[in-house]
CSV table of C-alpha atoms in Angstrom, one decimal:
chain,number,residue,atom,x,y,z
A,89,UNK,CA,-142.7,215.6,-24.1
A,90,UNK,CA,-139.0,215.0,-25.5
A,91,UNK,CA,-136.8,217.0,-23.7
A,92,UNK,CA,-134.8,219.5,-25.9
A,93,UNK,CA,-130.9,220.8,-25.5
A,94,UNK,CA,-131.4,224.3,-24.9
A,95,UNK,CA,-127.5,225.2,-25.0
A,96,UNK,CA,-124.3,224.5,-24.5
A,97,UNK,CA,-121.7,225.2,-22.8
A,98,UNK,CA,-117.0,225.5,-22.3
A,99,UNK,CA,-115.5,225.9,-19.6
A,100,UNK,CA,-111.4,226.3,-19.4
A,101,UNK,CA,-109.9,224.9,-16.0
A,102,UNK,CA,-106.5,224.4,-14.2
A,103,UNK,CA,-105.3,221.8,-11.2
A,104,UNK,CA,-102.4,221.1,-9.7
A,105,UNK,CA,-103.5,217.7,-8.9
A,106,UNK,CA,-105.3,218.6,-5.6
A,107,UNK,CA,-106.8,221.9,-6.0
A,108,UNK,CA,-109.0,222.7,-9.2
A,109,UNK,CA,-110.2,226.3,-10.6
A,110,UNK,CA,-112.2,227.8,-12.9
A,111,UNK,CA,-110.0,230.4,-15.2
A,112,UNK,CA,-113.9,230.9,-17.4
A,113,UNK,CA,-116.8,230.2,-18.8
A,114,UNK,CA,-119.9,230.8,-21.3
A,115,UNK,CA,-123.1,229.4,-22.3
A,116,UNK,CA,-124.1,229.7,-25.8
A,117,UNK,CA,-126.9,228.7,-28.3
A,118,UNK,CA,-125.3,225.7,-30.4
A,119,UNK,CA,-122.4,223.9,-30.8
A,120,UNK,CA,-120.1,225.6,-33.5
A,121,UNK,CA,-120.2,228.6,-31.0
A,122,UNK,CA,-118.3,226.3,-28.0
A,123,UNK,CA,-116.0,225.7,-30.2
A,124,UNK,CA,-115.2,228.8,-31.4
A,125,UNK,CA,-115.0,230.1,-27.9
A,126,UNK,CA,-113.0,227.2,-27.2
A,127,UNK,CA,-110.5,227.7,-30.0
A,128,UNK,CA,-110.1,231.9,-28.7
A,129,UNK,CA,-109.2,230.9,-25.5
A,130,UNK,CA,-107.0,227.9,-27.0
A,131,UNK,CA,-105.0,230.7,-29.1
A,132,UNK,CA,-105.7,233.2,-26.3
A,133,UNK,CA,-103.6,231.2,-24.0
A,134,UNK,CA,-101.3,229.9,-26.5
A,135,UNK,CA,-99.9,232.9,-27.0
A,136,UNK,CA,-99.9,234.6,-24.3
A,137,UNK,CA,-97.7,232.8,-22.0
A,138,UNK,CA,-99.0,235.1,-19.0
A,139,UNK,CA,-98.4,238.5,-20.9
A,140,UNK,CA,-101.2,240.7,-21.2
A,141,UNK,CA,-103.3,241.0,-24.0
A,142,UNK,CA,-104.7,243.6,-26.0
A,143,UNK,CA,-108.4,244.0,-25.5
A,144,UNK,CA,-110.0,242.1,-29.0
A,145,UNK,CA,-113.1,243.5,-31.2
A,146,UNK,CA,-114.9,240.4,-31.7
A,147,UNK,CA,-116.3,239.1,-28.5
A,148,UNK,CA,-119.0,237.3,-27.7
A,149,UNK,CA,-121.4,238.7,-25.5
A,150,UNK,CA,-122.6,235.9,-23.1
A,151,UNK,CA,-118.8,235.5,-22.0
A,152,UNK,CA,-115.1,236.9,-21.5
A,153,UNK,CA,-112.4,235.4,-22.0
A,154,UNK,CA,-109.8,233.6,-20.0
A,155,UNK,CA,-106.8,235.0,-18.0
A,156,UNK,CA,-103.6,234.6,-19.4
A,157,UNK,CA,-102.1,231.7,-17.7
A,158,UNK,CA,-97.7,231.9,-17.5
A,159,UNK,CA,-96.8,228.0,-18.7
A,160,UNK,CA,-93.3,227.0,-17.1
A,161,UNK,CA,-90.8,225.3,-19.5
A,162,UNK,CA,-93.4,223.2,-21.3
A,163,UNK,CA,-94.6,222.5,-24.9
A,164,UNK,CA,-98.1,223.2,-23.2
A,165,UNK,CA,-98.2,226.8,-25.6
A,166,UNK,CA,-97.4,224.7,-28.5
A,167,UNK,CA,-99.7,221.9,-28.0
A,168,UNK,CA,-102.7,224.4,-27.3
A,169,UNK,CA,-102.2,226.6,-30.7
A,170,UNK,CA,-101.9,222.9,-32.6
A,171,UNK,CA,-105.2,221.7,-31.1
A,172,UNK,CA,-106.7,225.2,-32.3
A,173,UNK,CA,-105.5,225.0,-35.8
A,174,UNK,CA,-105.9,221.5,-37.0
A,175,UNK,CA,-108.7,220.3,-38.5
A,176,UNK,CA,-109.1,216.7,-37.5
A,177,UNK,CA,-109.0,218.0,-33.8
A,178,UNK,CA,-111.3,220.4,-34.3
A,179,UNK,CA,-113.8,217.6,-36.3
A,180,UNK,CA,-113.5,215.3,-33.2
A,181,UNK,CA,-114.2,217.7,-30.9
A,182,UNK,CA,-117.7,219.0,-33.4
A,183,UNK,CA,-118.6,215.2,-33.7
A,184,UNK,CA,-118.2,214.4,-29.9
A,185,UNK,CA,-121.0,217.8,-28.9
A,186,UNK,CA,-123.0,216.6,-31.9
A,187,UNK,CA,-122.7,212.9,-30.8
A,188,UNK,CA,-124.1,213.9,-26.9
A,189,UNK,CA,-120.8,213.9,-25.2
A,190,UNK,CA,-118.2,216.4,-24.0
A,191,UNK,CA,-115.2,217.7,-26.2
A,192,UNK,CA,-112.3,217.6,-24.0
A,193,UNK,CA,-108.7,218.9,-24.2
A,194,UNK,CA,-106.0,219.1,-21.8
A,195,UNK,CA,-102.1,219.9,-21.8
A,196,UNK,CA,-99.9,219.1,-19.0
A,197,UNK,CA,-96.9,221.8,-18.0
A,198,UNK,CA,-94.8,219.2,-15.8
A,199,UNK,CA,-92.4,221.8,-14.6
A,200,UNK,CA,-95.3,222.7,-11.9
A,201,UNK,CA,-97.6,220.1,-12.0
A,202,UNK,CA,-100.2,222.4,-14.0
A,203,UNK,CA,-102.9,220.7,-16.3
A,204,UNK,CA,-105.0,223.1,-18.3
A,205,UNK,CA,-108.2,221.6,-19.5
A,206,UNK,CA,-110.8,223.0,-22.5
A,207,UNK,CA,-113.9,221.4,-21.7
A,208,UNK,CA,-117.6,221.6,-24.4
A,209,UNK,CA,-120.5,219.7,-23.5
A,210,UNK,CA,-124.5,220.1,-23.8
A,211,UNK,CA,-125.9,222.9,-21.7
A,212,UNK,CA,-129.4,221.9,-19.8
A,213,UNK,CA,-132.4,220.5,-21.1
A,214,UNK,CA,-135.9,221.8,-21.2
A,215,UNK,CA,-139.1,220.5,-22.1
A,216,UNK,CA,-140.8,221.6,-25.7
């Protein structure tokens, strides 16, 4: 039997170099939905700077979305709303998931040693 992807999944994470957390997560059914839920939390995060948001109507249902994380005198903000809105990135990161491999993101905020990573990649496999 050929195994079969059965989802996928993003995860958004932060380290200061030594530690490493989790700020969220989802599984979903295919590909274009990572992204999208990557590109929310991209924008999400982007322009929130640690304020809080208003709660949003469109959500998807298998996963929330990301705390607001405060950047400290970087272009991290910037960086994150670019990689969001910009085509090409957005085609790389939809030809690495279709391709096999993970879709990968990161800014740095060098004031505090902070990176932020947006991570896509094949969920488990299961056989038909």
């Amino acid at each position: 039997m050929t195994p079969r992807v059965t989802g996928y999944a993003a995860e958004v994470t932060v380290s200061d170099g030594q530690r490493f957390a989790s700020l969220g997560g989802v599984v979903v059914r295919n590909r274009r939905l990572v992204l999208l839920w990557l590109r929310r939390q991209a924008l999400r995060l982007a322009n929130g700077h640690g304020l809080p948001l208003a709660a949003e109507s469109v959500r998807l249902s298998t996963g929330d979305d990301v705390p607001p994380v405060h950047f400290h005198g970087s272009d991290a903000p910037d960086e994150l709303r670019h990689w969001a809105t910009h085509s090409a990135h957005q085609e790389h990161a939809i030809q690495a998931l279709e391709a096999g491999f993970p879709a990968l993101f990161t800014v740095l905020d060098p004031a505090v040693g902070l990176s932020l990573t947006l991570a896509g990649w094949r969920g488990s496999r299961a056989d038909r």
